[in-house]
mmCIF file of N, CA and C in Angstrom:
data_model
loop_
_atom_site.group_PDB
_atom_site.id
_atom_site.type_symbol
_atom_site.label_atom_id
_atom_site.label_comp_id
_atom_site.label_asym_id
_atom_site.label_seq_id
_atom_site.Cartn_x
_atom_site.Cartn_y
_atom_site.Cartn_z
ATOM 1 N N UNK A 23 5.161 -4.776 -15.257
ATOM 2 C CA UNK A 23 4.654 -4.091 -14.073
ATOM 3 C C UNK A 23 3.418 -4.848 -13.615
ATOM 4 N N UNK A 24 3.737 -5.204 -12.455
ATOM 5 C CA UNK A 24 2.502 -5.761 -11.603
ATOM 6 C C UNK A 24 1.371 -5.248 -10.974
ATOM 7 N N UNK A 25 0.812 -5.885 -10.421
ATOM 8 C CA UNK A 25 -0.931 -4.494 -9.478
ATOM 9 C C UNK A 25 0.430 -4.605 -8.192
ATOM 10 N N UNK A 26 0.948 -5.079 -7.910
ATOM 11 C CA UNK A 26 1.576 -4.562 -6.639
ATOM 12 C C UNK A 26 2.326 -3.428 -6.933
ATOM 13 N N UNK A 27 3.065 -3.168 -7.717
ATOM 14 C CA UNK A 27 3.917 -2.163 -8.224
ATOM 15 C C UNK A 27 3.026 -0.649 -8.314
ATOM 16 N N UNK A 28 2.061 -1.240 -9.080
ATOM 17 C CA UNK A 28 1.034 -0.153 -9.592
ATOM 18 C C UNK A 28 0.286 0.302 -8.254
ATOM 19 N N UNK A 29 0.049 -0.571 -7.149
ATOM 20 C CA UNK A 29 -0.410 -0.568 -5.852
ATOM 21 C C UNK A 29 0.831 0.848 -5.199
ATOM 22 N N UNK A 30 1.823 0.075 -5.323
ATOM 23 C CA UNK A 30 3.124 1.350 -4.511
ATOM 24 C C UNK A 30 3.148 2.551 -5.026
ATOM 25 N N UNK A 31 3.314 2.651 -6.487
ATOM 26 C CA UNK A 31 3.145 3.812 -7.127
ATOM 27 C C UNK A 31 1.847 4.969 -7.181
ATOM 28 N N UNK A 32 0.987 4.121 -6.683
ATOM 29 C CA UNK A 32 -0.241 5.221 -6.844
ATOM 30 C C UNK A 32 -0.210 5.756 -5.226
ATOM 31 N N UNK A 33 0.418 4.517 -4.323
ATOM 32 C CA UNK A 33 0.712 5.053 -2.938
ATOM 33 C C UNK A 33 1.669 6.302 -2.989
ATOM 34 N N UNK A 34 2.503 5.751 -3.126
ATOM 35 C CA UNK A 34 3.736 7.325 -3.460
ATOM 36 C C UNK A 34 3.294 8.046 -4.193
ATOM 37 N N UNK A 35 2.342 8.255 -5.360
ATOM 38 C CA UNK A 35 1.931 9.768 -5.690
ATOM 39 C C UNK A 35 0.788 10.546 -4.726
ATOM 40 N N UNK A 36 0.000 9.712 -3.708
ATOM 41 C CA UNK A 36 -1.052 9.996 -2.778
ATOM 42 C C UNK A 36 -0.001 10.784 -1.630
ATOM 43 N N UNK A 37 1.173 9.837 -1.310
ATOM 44 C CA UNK A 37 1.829 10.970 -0.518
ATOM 45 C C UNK A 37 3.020 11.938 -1.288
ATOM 46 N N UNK A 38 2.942 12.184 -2.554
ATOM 47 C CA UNK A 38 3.944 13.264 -2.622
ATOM 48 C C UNK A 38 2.949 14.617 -3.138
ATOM 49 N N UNK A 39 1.399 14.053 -3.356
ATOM 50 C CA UNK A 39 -0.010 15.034 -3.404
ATOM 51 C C UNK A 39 -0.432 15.737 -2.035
ATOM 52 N N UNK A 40 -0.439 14.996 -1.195
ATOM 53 C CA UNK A 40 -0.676 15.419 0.320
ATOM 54 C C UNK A 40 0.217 16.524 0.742
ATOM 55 N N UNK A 41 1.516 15.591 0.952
ATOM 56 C CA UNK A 41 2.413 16.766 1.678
ATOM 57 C C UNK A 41 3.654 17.269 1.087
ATOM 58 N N UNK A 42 3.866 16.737 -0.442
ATOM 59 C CA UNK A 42 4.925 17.089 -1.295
ATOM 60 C C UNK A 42 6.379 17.462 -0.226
ATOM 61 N N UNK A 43 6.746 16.998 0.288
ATOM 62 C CA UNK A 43 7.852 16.606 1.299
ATOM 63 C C UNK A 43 8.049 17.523 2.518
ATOM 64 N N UNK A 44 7.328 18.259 3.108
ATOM 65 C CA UNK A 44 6.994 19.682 3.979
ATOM 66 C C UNK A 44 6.138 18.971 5.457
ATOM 67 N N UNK A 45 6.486 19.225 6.360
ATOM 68 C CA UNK A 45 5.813 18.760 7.460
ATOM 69 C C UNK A 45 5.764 20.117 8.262
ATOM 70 N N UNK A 46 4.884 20.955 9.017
ATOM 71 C CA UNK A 46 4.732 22.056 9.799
ATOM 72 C C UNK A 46 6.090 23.103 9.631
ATOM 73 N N UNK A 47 5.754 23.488 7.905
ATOM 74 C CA UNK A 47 7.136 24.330 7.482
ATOM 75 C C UNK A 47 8.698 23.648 7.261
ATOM 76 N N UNK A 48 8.776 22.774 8.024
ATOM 77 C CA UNK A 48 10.160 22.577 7.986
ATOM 78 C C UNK A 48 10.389 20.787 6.730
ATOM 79 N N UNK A 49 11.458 21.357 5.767
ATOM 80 C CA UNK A 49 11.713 20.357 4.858
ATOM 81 C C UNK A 49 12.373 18.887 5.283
ATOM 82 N N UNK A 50 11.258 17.670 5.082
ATOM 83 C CA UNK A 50 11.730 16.855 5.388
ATOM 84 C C UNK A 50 12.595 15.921 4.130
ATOM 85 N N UNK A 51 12.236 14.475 4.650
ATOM 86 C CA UNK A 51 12.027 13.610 3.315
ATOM 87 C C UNK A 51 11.253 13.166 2.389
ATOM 88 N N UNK A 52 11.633 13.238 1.368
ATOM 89 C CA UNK A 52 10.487 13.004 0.568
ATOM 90 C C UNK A 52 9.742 11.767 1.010
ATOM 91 N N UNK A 53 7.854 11.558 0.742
ATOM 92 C CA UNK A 53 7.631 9.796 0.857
ATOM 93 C C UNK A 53 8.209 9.280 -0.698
ATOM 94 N N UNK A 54 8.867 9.770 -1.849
ATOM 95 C CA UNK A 54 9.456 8.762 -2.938
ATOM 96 C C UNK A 54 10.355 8.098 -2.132
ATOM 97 N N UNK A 55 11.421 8.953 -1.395
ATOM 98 C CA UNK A 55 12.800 8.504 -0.944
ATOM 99 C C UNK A 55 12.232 7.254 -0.115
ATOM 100 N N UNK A 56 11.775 7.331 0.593
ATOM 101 C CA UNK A 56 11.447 6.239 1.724
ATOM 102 C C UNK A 56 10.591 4.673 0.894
ATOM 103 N N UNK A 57 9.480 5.138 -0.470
ATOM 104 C CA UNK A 57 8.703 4.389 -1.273
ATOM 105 C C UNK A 57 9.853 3.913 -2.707
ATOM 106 N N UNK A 58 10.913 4.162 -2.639
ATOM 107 C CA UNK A 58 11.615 4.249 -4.118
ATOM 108 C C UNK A 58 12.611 2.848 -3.516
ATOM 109 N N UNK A 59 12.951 2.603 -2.895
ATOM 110 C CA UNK A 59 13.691 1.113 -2.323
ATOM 111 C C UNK A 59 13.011 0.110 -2.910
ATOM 112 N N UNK A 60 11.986 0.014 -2.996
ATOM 113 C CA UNK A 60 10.447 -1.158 -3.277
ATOM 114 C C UNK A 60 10.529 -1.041 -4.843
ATOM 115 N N UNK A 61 10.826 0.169 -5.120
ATOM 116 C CA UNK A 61 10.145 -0.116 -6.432
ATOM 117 C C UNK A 61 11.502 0.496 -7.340
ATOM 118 N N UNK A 62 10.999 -0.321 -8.679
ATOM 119 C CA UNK A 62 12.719 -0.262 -9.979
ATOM 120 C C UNK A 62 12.972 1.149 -10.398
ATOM 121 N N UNK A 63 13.757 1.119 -11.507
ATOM 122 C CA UNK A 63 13.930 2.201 -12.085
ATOM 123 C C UNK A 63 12.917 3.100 -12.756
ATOM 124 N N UNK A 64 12.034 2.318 -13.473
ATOM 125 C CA UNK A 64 11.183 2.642 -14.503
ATOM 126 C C UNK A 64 9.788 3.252 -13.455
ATOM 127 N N UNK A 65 9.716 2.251 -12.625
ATOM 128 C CA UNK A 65 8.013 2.979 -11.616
ATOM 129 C C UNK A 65 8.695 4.162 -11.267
ATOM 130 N N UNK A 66 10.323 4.646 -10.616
ATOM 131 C CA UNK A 66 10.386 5.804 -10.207
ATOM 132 C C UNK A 66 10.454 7.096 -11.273
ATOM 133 N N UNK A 67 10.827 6.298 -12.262
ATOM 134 C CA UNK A 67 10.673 7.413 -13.453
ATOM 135 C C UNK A 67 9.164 7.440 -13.814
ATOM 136 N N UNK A 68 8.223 6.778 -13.248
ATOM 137 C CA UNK A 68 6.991 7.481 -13.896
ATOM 138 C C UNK A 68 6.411 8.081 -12.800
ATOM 139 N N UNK A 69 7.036 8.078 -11.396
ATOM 140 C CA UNK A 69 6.531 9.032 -10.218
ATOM 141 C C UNK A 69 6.978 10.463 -10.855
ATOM 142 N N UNK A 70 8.220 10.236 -11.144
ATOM 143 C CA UNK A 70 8.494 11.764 -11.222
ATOM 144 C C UNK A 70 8.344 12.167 -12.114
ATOM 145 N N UNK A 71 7.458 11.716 -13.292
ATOM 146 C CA UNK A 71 6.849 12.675 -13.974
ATOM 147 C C UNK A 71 5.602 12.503 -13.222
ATOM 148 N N UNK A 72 4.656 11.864 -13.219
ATOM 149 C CA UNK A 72 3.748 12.716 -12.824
ATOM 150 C C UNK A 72 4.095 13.411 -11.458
ATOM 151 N N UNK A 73 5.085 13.745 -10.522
ATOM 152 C CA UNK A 73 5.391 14.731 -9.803
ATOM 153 C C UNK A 73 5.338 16.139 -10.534
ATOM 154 N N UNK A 74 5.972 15.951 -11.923
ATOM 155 C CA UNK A 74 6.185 17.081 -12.427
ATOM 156 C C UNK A 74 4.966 17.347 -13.369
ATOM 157 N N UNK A 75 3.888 16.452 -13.533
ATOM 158 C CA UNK A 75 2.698 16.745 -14.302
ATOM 159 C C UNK A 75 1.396 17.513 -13.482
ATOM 160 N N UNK A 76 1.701 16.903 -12.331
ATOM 161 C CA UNK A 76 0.844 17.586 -11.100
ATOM 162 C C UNK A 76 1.438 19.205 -10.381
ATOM 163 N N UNK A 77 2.742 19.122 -10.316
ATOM 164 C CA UNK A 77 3.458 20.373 -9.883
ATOM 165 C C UNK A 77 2.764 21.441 -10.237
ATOM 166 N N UNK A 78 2.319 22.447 -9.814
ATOM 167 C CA UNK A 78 1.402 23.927 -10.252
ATOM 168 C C UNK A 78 2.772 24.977 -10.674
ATOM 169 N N UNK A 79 3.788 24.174 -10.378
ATOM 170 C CA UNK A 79 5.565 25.272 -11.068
ATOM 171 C C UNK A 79 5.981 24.957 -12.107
ATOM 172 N N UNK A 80 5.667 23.435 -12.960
ATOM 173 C CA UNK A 80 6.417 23.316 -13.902
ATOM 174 C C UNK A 80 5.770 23.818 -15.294
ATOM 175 N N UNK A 81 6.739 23.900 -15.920
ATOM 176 C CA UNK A 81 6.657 25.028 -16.819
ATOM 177 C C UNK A 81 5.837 23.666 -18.338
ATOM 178 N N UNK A 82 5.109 24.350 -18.999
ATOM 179 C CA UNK A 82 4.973 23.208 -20.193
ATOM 180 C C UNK A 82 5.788 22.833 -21.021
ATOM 181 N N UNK A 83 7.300 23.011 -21.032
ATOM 182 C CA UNK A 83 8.177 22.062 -21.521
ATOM 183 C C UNK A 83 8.541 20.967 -20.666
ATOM 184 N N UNK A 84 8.300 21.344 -19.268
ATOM 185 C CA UNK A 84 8.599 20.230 -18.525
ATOM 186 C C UNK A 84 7.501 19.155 -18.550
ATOM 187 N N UNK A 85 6.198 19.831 -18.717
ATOM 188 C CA UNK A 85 5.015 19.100 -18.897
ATOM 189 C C UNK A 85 5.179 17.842 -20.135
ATOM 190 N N UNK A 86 5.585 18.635 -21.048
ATOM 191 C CA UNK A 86 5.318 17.639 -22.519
ATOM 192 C C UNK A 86 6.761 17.240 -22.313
ATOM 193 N N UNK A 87 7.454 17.397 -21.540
ATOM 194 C CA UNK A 87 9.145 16.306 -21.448
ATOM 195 C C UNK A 87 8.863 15.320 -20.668
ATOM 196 N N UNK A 88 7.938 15.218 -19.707
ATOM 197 C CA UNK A 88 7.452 14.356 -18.421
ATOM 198 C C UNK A 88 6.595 13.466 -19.553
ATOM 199 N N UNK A 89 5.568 13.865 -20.485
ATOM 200 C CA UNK A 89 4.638 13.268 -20.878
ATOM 201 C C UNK A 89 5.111 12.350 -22.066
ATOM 202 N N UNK A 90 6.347 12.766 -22.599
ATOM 203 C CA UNK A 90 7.006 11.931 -23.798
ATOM 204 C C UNK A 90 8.020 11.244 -22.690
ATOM 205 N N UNK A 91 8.501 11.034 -21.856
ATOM 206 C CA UNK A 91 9.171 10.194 -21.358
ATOM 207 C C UNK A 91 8.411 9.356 -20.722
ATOM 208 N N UNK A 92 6.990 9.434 -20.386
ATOM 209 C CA UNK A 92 6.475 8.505 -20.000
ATOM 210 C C UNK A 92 5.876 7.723 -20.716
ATOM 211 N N UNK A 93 5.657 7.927 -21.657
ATOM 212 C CA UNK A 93 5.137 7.522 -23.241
ATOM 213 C C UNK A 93 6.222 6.503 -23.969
ATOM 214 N N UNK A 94 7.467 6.687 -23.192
ATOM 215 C CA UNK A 94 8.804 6.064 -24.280
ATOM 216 C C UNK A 94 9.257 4.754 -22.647
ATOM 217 N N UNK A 95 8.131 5.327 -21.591
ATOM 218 C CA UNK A 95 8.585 4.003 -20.175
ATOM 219 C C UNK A 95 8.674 2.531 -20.509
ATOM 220 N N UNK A 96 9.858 2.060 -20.396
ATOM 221 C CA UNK A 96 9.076 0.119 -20.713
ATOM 222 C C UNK A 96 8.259 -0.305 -19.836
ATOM 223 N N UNK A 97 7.834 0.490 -18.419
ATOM 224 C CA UNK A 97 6.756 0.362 -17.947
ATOM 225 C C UNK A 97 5.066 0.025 -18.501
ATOM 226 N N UNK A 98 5.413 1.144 -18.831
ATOM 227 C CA UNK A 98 3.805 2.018 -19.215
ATOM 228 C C UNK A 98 4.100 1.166 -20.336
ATOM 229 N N UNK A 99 4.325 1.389 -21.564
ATOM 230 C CA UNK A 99 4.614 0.322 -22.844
ATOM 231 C C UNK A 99 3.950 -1.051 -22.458
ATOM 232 N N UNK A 100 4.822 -1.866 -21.228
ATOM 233 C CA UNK A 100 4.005 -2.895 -20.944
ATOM 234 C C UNK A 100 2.857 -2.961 -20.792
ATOM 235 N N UNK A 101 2.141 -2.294 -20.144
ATOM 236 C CA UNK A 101 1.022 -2.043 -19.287
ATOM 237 C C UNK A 101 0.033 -2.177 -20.666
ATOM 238 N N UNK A 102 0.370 -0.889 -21.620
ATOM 239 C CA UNK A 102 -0.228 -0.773 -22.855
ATOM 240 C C UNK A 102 -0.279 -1.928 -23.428
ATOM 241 N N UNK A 103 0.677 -2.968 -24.124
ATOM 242 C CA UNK A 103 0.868 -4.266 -24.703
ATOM 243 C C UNK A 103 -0.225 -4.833 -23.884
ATOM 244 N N UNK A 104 -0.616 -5.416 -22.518
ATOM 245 C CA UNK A 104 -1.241 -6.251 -21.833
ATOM 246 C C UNK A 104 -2.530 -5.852 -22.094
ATOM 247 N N UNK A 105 -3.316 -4.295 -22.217
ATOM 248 C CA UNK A 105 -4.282 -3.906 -21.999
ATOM 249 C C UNK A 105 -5.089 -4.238 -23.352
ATOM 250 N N UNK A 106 -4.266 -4.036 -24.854
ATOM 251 C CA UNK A 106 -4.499 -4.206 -26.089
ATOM 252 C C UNK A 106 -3.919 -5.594 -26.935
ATOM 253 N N UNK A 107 -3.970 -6.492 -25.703
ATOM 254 C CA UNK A 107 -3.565 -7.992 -26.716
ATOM 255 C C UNK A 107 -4.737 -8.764 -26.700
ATOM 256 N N UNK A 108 -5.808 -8.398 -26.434
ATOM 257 C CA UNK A 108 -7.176 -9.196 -26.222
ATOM 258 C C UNK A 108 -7.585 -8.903 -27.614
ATOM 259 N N UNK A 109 -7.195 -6.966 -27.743
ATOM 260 C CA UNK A 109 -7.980 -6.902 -29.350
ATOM 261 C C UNK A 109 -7.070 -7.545 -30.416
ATOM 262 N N UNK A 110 -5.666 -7.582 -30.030
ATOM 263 C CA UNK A 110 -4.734 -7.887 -31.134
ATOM 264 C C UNK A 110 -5.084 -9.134 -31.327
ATOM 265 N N UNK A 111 -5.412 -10.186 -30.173
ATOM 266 C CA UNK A 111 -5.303 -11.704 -30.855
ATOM 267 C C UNK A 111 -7.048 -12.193 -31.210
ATOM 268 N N UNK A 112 -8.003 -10.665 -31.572
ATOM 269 C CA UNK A 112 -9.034 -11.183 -32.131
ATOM 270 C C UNK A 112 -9.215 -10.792 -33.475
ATOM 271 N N UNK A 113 -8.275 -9.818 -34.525
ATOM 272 C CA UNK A 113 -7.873 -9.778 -35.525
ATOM 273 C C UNK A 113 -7.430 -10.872 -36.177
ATOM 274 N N UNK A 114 -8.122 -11.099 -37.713
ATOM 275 C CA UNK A 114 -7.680 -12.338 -38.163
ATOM 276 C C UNK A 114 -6.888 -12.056 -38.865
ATOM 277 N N UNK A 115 -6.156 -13.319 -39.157
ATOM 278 C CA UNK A 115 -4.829 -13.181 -40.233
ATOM 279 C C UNK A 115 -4.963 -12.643 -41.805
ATOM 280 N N UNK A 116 -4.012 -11.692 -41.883
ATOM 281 C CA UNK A 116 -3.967 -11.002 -43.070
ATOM 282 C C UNK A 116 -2.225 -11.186 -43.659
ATOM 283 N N UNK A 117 -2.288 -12.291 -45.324
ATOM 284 C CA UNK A 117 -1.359 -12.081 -45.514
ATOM 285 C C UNK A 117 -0.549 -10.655 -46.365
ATOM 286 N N UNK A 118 0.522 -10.839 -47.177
ATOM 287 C CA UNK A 118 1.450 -9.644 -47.643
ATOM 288 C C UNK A 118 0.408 -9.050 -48.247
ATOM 289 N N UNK A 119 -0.794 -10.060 -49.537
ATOM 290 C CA UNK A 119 -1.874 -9.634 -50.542
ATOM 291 C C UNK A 119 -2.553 -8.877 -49.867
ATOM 292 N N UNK A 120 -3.130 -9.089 -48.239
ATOM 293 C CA UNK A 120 -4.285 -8.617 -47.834
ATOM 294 C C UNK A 120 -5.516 -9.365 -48.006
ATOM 295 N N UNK A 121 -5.340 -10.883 -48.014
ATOM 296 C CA UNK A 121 -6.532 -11.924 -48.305
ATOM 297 C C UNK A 121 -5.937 -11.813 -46.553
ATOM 298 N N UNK A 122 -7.603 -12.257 -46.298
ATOM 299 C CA UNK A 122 -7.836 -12.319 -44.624
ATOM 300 C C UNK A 122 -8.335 -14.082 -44.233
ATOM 301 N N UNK A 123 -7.700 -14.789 -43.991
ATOM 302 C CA UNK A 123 -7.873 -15.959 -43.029
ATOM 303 C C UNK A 123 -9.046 -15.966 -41.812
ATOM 304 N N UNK A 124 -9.775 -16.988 -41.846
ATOM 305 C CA UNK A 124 -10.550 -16.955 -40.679
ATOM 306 C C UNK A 124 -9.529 -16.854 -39.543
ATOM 307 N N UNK A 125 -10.286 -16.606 -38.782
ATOM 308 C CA UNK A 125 -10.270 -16.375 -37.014
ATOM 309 C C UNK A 125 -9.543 -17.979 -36.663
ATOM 310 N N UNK A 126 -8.739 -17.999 -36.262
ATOM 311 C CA UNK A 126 -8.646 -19.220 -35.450
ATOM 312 C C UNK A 126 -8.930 -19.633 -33.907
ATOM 313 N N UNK A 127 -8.950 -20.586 -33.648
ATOM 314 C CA UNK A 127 -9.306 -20.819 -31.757
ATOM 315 C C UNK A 127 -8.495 -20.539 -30.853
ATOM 316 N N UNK A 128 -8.390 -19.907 -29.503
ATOM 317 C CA UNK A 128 -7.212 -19.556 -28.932
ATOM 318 C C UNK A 128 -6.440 -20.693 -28.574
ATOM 319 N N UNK A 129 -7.231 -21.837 -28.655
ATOM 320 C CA UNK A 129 -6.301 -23.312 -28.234
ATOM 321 C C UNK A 129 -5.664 -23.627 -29.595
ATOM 322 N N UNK A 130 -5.648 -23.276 -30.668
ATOM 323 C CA UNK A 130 -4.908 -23.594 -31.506
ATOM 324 C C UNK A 130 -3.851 -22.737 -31.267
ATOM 325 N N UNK A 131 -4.177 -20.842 -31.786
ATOM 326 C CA UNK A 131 -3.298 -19.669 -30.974
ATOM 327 C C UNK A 131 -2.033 -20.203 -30.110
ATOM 328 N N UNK A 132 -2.571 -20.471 -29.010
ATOM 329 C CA UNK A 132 -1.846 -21.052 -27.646
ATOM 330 C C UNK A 132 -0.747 -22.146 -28.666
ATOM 331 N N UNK A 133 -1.139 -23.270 -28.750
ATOM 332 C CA UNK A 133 -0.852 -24.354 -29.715
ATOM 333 C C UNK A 133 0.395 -24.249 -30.472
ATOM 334 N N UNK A 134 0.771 -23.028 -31.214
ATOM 335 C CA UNK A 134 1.748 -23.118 -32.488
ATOM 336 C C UNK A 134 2.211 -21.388 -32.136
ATOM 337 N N UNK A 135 2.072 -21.042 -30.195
ATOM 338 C CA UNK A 135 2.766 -19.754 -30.345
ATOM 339 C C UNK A 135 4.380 -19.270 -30.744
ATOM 340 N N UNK A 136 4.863 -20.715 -30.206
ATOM 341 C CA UNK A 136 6.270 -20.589 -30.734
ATOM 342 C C UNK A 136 6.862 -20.417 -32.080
ATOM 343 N N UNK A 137 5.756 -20.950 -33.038
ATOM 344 C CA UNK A 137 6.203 -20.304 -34.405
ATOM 345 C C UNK A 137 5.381 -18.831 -34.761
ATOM 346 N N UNK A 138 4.972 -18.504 -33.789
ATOM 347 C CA UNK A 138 4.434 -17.091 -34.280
ATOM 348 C C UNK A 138 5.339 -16.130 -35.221
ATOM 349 N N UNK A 139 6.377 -15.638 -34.741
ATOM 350 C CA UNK A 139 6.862 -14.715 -35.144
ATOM 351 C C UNK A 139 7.658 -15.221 -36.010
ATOM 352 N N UNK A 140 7.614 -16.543 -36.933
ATOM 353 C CA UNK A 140 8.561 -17.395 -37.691
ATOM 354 C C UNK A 140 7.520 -17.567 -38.955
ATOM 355 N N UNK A 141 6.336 -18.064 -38.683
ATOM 356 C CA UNK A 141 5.665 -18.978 -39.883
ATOM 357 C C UNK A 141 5.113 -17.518 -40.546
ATOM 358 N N UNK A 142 4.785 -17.610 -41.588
ATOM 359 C CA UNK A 142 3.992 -16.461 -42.840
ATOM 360 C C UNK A 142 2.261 -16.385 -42.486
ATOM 361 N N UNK A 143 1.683 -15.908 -42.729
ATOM 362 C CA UNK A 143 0.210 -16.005 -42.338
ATOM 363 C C UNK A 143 -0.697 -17.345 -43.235
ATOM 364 N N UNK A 144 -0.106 -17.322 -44.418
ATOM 365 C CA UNK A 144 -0.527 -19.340 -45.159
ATOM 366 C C UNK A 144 -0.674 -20.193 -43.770
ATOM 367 N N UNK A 145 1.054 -19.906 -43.857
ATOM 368 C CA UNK A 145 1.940 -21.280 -42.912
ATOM 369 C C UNK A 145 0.589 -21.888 -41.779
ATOM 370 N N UNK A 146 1.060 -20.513 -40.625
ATOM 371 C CA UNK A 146 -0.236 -20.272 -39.556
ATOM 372 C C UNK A 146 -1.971 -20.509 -40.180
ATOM 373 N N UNK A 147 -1.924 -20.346 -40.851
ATOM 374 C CA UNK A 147 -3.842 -20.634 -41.291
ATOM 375 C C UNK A 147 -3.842 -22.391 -41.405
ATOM 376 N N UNK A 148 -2.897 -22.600 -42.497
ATOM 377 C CA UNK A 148 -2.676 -23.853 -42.750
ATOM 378 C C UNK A 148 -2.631 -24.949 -41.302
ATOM 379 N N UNK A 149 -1.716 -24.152 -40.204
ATOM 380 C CA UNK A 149 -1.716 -25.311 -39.265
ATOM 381 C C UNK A 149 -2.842 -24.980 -38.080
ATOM 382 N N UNK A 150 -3.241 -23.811 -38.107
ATOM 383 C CA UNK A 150 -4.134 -23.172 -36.935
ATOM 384 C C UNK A 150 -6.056 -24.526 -37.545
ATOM 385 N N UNK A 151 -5.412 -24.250 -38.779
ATOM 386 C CA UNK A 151 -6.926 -24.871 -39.829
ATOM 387 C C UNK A 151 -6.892 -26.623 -39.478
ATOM 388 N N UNK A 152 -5.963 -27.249 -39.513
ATOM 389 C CA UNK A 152 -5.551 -28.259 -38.820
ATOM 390 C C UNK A 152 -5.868 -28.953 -37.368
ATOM 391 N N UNK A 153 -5.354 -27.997 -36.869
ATOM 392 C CA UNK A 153 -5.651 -28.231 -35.542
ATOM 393 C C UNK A 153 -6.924 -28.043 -35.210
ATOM 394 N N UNK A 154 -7.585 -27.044 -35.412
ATOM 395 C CA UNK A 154 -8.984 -26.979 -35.196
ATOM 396 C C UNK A 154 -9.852 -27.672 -35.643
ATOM 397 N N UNK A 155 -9.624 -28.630 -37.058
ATOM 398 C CA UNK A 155 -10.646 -28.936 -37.949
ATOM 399 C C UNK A 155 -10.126 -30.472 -37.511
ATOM 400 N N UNK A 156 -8.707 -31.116 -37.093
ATOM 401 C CA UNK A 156 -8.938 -31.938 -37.921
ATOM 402 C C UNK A 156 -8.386 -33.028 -36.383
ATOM 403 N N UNK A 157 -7.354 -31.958 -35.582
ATOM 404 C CA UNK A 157 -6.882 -32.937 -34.829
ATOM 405 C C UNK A 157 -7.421 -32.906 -32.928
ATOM 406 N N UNK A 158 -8.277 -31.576 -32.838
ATOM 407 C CA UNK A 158 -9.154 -31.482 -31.611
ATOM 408 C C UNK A 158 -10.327 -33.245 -32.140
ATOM 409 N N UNK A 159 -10.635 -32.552 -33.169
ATOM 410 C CA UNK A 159 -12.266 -33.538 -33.294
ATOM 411 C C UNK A 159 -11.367 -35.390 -33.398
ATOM 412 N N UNK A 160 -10.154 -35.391 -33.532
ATOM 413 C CA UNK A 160 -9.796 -36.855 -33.584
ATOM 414 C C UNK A 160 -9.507 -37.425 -32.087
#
C-alpha cells in the first residue's frame, strides 16, 4: 500500500463520515461505490470496516469482527512490516545459543540480502565481518 492509496482511502472515509450515502433525505450512491474503482480489494476491505467501526448501529461483535479482519488485511500487515523494519534491521544477530553478534553496517546488510533468509547467524556475522572489516577498507 502506497501514500496514494492511503491518500484515496482516508478520502473515501471523509466522504462516507460526512454524508454516509443520503443527500436532502433521499438515498443515493455511496462515495465508496464511485472511490472503490481506484482502489483493490484489500483498501476496500479496510473502508468497510472502519465504516462499520465508526457506524453508531453496529453492534460490538461487528466491532471486534471489523477489528480482527483488519488486523488479518495484507494491507495493514504491510503497512505494519514497513513501519517496524528500521527497528528490526537495528537488532543484532542472535544465534540458536543466544550469543549476540555485533551490529553490522547497512552496506554490508544491503550487500549479502539475498542470502538472508538462507545463511545461519555464524554464516552472516562471518561475511557481514568481512565486508566491513576487510573488503570496504581495501
Amino acid at each position: 500500500m502506497n501514500l496514494s492509496t492511503i491518500a484515496i482511502a482516508l478520502l473515501a472515509w471523509q466522504l462516507l463520515s460526512n454524508n454516509n450515502g443520503k443527500q436532502n433525505g433521499k438515498n443515493t450512491t455511496s462515495p465508496l461505490d464511485s472511490i472503490s474503482q481506484f482502489v483493490n480489494d484489500d483498501t476496500k476491505s479496510i473502508l468497510d470496516c472502519v465504516g462499520k467501526l465508526s457506524d453508531k448501529n453496529s453492534t460490538q461483535e461487528d466491532k471486534t469482527g471489523a477489528i480482527f479482519q483488519m488486523m488479518t488485511n495484507p494491507a495493514v500487515m504491510n503497512m505494519a512490516s514497513g513501519l517496524f523494519k528500521k527497528a528490526e534491521a537495528e537488532q543484532p544477530i542472535v544465534n540458536d545459543e543466544g550469543y549476540k553478534f555485533d551490529t553490522p553496517s547497512q552496506q554490508s546488510r544491503d550487500f549479502f540480502k539475498p542470502i538472508d533468509n538462507i545463511a545461519d547467524a555464524e554464516v552472516k556475522h562471518k561475511l557481514y565481518w568481512f565486508y566491513d572489516n576487510w573488503y570496504i577498507k581495501k
